[in-house]
mmCIF file with all atom_site columns, C-alpha atoms in Angstrom:
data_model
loop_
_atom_site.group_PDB
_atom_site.id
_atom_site.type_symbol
_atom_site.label_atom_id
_atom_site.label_alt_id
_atom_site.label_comp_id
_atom_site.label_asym_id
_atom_site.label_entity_id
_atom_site.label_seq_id
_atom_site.pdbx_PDB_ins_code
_atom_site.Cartn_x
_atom_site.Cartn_y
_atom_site.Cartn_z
_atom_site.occupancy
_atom_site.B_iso_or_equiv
_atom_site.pdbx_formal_charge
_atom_site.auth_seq_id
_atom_site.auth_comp_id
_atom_site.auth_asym_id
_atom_site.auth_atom_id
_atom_site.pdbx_PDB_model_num
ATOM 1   C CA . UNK A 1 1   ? 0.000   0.000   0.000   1.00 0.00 ? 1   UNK A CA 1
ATOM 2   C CA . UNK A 1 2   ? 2.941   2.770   0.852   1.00 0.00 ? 2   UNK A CA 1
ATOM 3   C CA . UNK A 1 3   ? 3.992   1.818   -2.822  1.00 0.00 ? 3   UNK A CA 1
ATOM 4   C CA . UNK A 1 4   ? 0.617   2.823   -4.268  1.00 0.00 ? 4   UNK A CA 1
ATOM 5   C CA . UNK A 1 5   ? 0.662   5.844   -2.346  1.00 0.00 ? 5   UNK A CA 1
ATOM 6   C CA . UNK A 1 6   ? 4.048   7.318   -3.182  1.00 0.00 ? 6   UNK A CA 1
ATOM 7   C CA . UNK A 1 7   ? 2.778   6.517   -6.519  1.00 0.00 ? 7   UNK A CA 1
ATOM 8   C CA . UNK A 1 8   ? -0.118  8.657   -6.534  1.00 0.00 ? 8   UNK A CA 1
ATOM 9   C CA . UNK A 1 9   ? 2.183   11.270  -5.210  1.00 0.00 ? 9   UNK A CA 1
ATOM 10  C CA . UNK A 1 10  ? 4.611   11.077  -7.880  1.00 0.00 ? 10  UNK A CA 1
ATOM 11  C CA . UNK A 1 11  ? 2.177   11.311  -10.656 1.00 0.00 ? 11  UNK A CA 1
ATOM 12  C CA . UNK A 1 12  ? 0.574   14.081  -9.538  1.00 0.00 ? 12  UNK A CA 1
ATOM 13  C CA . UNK A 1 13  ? 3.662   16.185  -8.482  1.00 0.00 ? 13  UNK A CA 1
ATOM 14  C CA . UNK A 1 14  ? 4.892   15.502  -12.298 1.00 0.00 ? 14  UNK A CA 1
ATOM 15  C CA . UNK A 1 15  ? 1.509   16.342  -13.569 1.00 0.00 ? 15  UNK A CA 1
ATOM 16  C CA . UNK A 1 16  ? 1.594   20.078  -12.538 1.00 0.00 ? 16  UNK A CA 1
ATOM 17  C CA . UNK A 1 17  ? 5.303   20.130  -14.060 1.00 0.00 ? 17  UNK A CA 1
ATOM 18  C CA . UNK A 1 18  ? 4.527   18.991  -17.794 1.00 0.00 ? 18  UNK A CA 1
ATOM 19  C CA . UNK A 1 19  ? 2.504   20.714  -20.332 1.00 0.00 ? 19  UNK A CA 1
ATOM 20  C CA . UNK A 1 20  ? -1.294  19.607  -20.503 1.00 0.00 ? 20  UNK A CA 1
ATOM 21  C CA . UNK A 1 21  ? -1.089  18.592  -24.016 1.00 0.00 ? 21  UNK A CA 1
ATOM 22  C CA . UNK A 1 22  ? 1.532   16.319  -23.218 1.00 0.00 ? 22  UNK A CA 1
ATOM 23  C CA . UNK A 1 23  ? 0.733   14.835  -20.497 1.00 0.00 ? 23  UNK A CA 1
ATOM 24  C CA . UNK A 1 24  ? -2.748  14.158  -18.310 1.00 0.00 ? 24  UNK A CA 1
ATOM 25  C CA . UNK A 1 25  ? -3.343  12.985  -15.191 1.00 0.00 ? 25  UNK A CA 1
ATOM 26  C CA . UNK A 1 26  ? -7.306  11.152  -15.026 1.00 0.00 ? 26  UNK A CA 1
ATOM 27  C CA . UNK A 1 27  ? -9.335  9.007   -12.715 1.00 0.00 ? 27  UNK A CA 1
ATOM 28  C CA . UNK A 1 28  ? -11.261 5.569   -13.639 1.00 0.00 ? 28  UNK A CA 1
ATOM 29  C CA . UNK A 1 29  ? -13.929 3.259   -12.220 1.00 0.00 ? 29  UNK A CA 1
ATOM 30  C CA . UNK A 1 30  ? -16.005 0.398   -13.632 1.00 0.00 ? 30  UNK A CA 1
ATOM 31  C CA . UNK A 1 31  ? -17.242 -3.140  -13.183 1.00 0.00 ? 31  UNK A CA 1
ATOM 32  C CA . UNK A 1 32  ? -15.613 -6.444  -13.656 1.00 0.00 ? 32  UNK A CA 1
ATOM 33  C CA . UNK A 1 33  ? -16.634 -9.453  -14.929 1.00 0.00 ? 33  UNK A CA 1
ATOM 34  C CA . UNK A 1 34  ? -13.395 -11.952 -13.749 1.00 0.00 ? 34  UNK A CA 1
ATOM 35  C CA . UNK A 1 35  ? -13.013 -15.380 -13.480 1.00 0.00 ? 35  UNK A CA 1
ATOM 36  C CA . UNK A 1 36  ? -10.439 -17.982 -13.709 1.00 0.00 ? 36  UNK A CA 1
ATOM 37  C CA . UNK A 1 37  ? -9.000  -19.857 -16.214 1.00 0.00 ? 37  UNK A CA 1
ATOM 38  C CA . UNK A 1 38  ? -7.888  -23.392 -15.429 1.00 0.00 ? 38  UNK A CA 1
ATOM 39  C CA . UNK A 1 39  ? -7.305  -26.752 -17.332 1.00 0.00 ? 39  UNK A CA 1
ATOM 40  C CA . UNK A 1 40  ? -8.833  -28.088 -13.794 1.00 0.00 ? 40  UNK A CA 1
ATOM 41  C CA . UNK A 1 41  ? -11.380 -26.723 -12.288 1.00 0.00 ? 41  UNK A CA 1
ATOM 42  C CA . UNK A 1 42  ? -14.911 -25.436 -13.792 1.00 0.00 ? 42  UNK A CA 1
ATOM 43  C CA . UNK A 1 43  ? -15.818 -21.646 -12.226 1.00 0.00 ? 43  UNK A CA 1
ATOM 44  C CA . UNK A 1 44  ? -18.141 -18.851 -12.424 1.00 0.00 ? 44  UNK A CA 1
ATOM 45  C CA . UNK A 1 45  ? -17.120 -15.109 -12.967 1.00 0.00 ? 45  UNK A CA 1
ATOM 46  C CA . UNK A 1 46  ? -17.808 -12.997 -10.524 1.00 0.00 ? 46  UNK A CA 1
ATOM 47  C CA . UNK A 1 47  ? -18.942 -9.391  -10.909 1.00 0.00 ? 47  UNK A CA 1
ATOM 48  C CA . UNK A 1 48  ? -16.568 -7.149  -9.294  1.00 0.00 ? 48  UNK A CA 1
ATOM 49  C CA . UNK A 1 49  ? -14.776 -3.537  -9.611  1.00 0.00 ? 49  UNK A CA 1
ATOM 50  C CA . UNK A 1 50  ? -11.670 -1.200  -10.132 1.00 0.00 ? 50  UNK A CA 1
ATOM 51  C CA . UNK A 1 51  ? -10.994 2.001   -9.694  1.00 0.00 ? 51  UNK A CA 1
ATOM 52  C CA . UNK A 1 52  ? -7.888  4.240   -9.636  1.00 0.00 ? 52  UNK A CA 1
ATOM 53  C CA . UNK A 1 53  ? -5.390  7.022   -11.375 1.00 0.00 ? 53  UNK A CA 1
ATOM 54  C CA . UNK A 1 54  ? -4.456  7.141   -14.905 1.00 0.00 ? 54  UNK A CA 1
ATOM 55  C CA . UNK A 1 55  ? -1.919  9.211   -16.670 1.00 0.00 ? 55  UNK A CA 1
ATOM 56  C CA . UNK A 1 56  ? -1.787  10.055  -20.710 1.00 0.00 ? 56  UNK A CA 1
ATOM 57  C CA . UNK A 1 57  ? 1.434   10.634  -22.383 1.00 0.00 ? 57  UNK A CA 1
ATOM 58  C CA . UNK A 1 58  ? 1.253   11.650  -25.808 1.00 0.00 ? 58  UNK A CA 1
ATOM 59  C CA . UNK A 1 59  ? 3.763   11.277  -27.894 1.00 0.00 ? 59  UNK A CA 1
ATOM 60  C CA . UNK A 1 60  ? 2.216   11.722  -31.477 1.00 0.00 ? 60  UNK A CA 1
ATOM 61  C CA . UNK A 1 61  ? -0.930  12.798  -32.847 1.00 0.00 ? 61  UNK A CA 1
ATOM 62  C CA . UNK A 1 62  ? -2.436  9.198   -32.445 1.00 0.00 ? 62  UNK A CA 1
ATOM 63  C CA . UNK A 1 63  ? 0.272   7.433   -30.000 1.00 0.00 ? 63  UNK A CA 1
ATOM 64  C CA . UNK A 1 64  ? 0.222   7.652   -26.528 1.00 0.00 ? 64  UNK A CA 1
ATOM 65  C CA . UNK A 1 65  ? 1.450   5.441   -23.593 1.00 0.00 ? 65  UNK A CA 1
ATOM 66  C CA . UNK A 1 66  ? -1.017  5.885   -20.500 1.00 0.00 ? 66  UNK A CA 1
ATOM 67  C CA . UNK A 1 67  ? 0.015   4.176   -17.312 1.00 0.00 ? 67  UNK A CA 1
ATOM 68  C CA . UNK A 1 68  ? -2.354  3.059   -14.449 1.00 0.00 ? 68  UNK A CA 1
ATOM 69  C CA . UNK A 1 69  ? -2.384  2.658   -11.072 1.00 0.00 ? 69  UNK A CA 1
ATOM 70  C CA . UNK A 1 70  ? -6.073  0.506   -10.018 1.00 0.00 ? 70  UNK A CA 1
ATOM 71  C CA . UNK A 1 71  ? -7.326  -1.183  -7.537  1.00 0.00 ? 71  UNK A CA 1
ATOM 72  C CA . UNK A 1 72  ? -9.176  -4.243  -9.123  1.00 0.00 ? 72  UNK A CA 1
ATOM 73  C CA . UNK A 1 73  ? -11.191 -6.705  -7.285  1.00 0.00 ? 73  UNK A CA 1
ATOM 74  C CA . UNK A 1 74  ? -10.756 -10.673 -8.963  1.00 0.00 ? 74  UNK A CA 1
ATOM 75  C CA . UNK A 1 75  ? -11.667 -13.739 -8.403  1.00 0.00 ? 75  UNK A CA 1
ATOM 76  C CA . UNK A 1 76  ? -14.533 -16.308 -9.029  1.00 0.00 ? 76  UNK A CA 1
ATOM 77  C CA . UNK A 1 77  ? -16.678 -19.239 -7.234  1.00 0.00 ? 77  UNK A CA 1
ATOM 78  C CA . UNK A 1 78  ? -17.011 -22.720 -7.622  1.00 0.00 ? 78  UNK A CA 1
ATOM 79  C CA . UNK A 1 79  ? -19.415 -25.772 -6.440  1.00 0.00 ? 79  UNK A CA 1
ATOM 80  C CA . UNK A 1 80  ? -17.853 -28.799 -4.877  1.00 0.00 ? 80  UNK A CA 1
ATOM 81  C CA . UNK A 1 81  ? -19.082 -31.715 -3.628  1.00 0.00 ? 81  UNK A CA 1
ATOM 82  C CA . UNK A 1 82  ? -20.355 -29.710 -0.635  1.00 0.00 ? 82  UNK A CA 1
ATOM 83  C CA . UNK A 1 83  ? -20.733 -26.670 -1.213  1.00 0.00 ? 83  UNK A CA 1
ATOM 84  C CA . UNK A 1 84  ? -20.570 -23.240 -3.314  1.00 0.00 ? 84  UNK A CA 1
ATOM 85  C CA . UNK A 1 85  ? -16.890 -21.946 -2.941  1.00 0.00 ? 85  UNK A CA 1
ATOM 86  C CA . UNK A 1 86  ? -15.966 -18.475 -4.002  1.00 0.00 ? 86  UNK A CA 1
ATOM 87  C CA . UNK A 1 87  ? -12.353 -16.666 -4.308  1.00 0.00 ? 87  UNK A CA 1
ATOM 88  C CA . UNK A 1 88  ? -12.406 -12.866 -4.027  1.00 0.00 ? 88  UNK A CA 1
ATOM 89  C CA . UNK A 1 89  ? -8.933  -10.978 -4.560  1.00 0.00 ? 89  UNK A CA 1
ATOM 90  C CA . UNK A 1 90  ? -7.717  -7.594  -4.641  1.00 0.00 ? 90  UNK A CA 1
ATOM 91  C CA . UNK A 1 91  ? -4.853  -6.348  -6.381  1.00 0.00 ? 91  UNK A CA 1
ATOM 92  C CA . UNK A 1 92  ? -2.932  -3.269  -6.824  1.00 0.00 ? 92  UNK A CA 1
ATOM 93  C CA . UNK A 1 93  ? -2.264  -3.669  -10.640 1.00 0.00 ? 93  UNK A CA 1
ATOM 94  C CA . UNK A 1 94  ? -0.306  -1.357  -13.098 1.00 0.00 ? 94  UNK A CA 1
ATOM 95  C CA . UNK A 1 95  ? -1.594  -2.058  -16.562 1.00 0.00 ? 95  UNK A CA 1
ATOM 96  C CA . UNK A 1 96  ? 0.773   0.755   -18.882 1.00 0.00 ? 96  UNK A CA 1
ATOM 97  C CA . UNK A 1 97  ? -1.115  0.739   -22.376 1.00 0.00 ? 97  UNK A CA 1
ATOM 98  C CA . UNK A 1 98  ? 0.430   1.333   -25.783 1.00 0.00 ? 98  UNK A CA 1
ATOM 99  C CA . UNK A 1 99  ? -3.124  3.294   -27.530 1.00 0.00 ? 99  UNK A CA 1
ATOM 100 C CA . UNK A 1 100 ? -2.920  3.501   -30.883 1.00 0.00 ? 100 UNK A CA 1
ATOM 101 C CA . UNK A 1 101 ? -5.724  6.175   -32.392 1.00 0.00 ? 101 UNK A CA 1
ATOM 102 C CA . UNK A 1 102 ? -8.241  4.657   -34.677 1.00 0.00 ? 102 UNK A CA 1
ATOM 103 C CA . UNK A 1 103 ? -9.992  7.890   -35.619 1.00 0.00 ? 103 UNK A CA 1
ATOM 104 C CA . UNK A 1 104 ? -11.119 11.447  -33.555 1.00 0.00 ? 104 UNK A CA 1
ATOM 105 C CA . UNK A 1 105 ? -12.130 9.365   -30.572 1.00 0.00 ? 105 UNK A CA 1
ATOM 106 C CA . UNK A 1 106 ? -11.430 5.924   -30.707 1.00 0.00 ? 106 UNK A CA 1
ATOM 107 C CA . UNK A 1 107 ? -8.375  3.949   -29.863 1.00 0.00 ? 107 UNK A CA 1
ATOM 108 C CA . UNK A 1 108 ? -6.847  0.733   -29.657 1.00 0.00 ? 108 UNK A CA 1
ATOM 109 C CA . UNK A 1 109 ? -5.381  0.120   -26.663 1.00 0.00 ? 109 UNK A CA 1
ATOM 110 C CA . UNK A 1 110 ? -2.539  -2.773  -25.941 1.00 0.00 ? 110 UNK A CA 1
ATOM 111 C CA . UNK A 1 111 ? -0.107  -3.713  -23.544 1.00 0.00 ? 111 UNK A CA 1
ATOM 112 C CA . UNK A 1 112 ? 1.144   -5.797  -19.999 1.00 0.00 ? 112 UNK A CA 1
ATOM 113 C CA . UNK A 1 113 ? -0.505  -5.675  -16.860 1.00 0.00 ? 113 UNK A CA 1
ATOM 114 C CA . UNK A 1 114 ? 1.445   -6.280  -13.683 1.00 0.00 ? 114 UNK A CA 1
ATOM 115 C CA . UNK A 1 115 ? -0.514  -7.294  -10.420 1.00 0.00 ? 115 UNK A CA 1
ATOM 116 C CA . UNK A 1 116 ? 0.275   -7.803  -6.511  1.00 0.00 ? 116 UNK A CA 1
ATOM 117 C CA . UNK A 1 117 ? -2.223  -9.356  -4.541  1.00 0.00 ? 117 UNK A CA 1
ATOM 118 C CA . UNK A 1 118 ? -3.248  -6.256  -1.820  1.00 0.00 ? 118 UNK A CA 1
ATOM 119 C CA . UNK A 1 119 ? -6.165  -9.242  0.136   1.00 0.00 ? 119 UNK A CA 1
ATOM 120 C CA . UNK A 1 120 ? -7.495  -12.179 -0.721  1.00 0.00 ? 120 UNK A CA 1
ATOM 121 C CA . UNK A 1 121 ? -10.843 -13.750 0.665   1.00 0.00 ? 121 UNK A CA 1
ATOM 122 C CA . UNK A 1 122 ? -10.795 -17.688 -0.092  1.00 0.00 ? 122 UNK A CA 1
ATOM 123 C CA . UNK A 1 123 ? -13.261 -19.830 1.782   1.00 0.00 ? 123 UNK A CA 1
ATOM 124 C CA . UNK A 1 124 ? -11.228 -22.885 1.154   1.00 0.00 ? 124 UNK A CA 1
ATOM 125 C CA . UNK A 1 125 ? -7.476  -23.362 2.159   1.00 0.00 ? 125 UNK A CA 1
ATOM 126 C CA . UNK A 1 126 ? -5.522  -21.801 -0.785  1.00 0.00 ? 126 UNK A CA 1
ATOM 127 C CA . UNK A 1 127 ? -2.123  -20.245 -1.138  1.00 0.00 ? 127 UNK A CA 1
ATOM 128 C CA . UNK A 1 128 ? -2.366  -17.601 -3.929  1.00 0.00 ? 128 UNK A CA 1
ATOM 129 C CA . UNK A 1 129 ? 0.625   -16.422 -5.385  1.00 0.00 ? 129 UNK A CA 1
ATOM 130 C CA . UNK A 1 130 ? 1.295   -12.175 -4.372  1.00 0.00 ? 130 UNK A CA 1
ATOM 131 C CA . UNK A 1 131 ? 2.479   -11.510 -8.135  1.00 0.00 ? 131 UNK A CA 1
ATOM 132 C CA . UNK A 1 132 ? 0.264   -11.645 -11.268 1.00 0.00 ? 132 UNK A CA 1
ATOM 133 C CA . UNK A 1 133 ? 1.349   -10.677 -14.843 1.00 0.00 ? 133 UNK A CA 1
ATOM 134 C CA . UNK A 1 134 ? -1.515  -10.486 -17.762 1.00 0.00 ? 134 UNK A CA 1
ATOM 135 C CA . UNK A 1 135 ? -1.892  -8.810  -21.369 1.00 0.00 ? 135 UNK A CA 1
ATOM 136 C CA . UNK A 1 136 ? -4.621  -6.135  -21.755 1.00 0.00 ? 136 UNK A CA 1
ATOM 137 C CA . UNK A 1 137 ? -5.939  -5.302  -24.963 1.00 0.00 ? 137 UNK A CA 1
ATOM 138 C CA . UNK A 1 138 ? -9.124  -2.816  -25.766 1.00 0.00 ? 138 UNK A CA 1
ATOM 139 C CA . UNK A 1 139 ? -10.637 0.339   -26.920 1.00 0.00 ? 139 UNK A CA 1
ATOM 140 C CA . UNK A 1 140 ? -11.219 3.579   -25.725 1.00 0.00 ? 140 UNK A CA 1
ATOM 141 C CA . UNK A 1 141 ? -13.811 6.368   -27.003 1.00 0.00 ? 141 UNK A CA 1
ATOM 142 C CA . UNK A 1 142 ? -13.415 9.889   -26.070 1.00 0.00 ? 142 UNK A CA 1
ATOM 143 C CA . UNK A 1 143 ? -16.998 11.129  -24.734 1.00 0.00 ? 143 UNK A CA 1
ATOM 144 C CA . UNK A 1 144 ? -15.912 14.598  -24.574 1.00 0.00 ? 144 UNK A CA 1
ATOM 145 C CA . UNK A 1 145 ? -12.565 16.251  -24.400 1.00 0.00 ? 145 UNK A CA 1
ATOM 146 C CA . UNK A 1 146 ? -12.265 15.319  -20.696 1.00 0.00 ? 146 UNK A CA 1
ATOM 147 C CA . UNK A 1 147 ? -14.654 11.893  -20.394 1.00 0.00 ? 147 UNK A CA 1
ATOM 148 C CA . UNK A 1 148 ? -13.740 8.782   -21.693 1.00 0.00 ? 148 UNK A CA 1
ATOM 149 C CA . UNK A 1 149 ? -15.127 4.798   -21.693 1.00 0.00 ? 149 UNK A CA 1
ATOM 150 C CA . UNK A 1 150 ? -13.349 2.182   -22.105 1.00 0.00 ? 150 UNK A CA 1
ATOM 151 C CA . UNK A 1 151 ? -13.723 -2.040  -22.808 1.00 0.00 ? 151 UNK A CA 1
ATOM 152 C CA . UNK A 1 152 ? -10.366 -4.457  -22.072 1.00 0.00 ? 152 UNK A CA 1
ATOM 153 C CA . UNK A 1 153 ? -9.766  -8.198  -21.605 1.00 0.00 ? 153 UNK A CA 1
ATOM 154 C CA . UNK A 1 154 ? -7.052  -9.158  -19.101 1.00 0.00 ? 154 UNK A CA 1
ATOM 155 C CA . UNK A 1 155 ? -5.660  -12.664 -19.959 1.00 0.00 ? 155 UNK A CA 1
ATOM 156 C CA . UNK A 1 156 ? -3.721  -13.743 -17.405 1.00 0.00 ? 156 UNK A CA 1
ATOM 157 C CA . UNK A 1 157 ? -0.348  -15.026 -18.027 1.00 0.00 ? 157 UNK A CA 1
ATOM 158 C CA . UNK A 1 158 ? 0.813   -16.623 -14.826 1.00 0.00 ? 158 UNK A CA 1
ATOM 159 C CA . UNK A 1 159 ? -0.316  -18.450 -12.505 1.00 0.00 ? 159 UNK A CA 1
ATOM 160 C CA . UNK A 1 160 ? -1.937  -17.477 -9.179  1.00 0.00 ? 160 UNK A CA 1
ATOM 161 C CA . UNK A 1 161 ? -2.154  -20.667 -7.384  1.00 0.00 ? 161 UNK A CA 1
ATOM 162 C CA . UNK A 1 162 ? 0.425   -22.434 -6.196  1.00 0.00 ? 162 UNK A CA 1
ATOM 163 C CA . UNK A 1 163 ? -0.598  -25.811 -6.232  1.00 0.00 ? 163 UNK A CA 1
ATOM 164 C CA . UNK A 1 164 ? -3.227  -25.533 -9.416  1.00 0.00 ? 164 UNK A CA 1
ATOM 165 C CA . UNK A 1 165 ? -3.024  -23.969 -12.750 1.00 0.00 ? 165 UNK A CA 1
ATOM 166 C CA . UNK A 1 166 ? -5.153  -21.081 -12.509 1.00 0.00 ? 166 UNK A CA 1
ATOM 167 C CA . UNK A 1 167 ? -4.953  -17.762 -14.057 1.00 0.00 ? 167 UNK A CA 1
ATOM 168 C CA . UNK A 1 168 ? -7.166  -14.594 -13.704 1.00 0.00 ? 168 UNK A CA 1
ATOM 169 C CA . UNK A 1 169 ? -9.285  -13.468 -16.724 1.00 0.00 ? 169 UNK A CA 1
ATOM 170 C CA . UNK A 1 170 ? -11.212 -10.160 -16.780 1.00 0.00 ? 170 UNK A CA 1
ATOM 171 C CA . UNK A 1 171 ? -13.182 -8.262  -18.683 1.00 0.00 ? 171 UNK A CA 1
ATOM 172 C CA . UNK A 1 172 ? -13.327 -4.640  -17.406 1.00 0.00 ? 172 UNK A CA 1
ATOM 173 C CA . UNK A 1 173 ? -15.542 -1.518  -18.557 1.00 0.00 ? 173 UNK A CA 1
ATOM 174 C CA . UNK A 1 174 ? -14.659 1.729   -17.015 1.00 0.00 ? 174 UNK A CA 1
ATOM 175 C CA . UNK A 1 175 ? -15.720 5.496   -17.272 1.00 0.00 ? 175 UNK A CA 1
ATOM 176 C CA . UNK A 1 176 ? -12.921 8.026   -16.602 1.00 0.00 ? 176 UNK A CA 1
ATOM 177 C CA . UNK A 1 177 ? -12.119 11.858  -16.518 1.00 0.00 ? 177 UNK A CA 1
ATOM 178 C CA . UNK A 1 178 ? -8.998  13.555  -17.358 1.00 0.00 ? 178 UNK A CA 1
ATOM 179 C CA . UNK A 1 179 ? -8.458  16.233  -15.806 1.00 0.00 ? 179 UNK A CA 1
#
């Protein structure tokens, strides 16, 4: 947590030191829709949310690199012979997207994700590992000059349990403001 918050300060001490056309600092929220991918055990997604900082570097008329800093809430349930089992977890994750423009308002947006488990709430006995790496890959549409939505799969890429092979999917829409 004291690395997301130094974070957040950094970013916006830089903000107020760079031009606004090259650089600005937003916020983001939306809904989640994770679940788990495994050769070895049949889930259900959960429905879940993330929220957090973003910042927009532009570096061409229709290239930009935009960091994040979100909290994102994962996870998903399953039924066993007993009973219904879920697996919430929340991560601190940095996705830093390559967005290519696709017109006045529309981008494509690509690029890694890198994830460390903040709290975890597993009714059964699991150990979930604290680092998670994925590839994000979606669209944005500019709203207005200052409000944006955006879409974006996360495919996991490693593992989060130690003992299984499981890895996080979401699917994430988000409304955000730049300020």
């Amino acid at each position: 947590m004291k690395k997301a918050i130094l974070m957040i300060m950094f970013l916006l001490s830089v903000q107020y030191g760079v031009n606004a056309q090259i650089m600005k600092l937003g916020l983001k929220a939306g809904v989640n829709y994770a679940n788990f991918k495994s050769s070895e055990l049949q889930t259900d997604a959960l429905t879940s949310y993330h929220a957090g900082l973003v910042v927009n570097l532009k570096l061409a008329e229709k290239f930009s690199i935009q960091p994040e800093i979100l909290y994102s809430t994962q996870g998903a349930s399953y039924k066993n012979v007993v009973d219904e089992v879920k697996a919430e977890l929340g991560y601190i994750s940095v996705p830093v997207m390559v967005k290519v423009g696709l017109g006045k308002s529309l981008s494509l947006d690509l690029g890694p994700q890198f994830s460390w488990l903040a709290s975890k709430n597993v009714d059964a006995n699991t150990d979930v590992e604290e680092l998670d790496f994925g590839a994000a890959g979606g669209l944005s549409l500019k709203l207005t000059q200052k409000l944006f939505l955006q879409g974006r799969y996360v495919l996991g890429l490693s593992e989060i349990g130690k003992n299984a092979d499981i890895k996080n999917s979401v699917g994430q829409l988000s409304i955000g403001y730049m300020f």
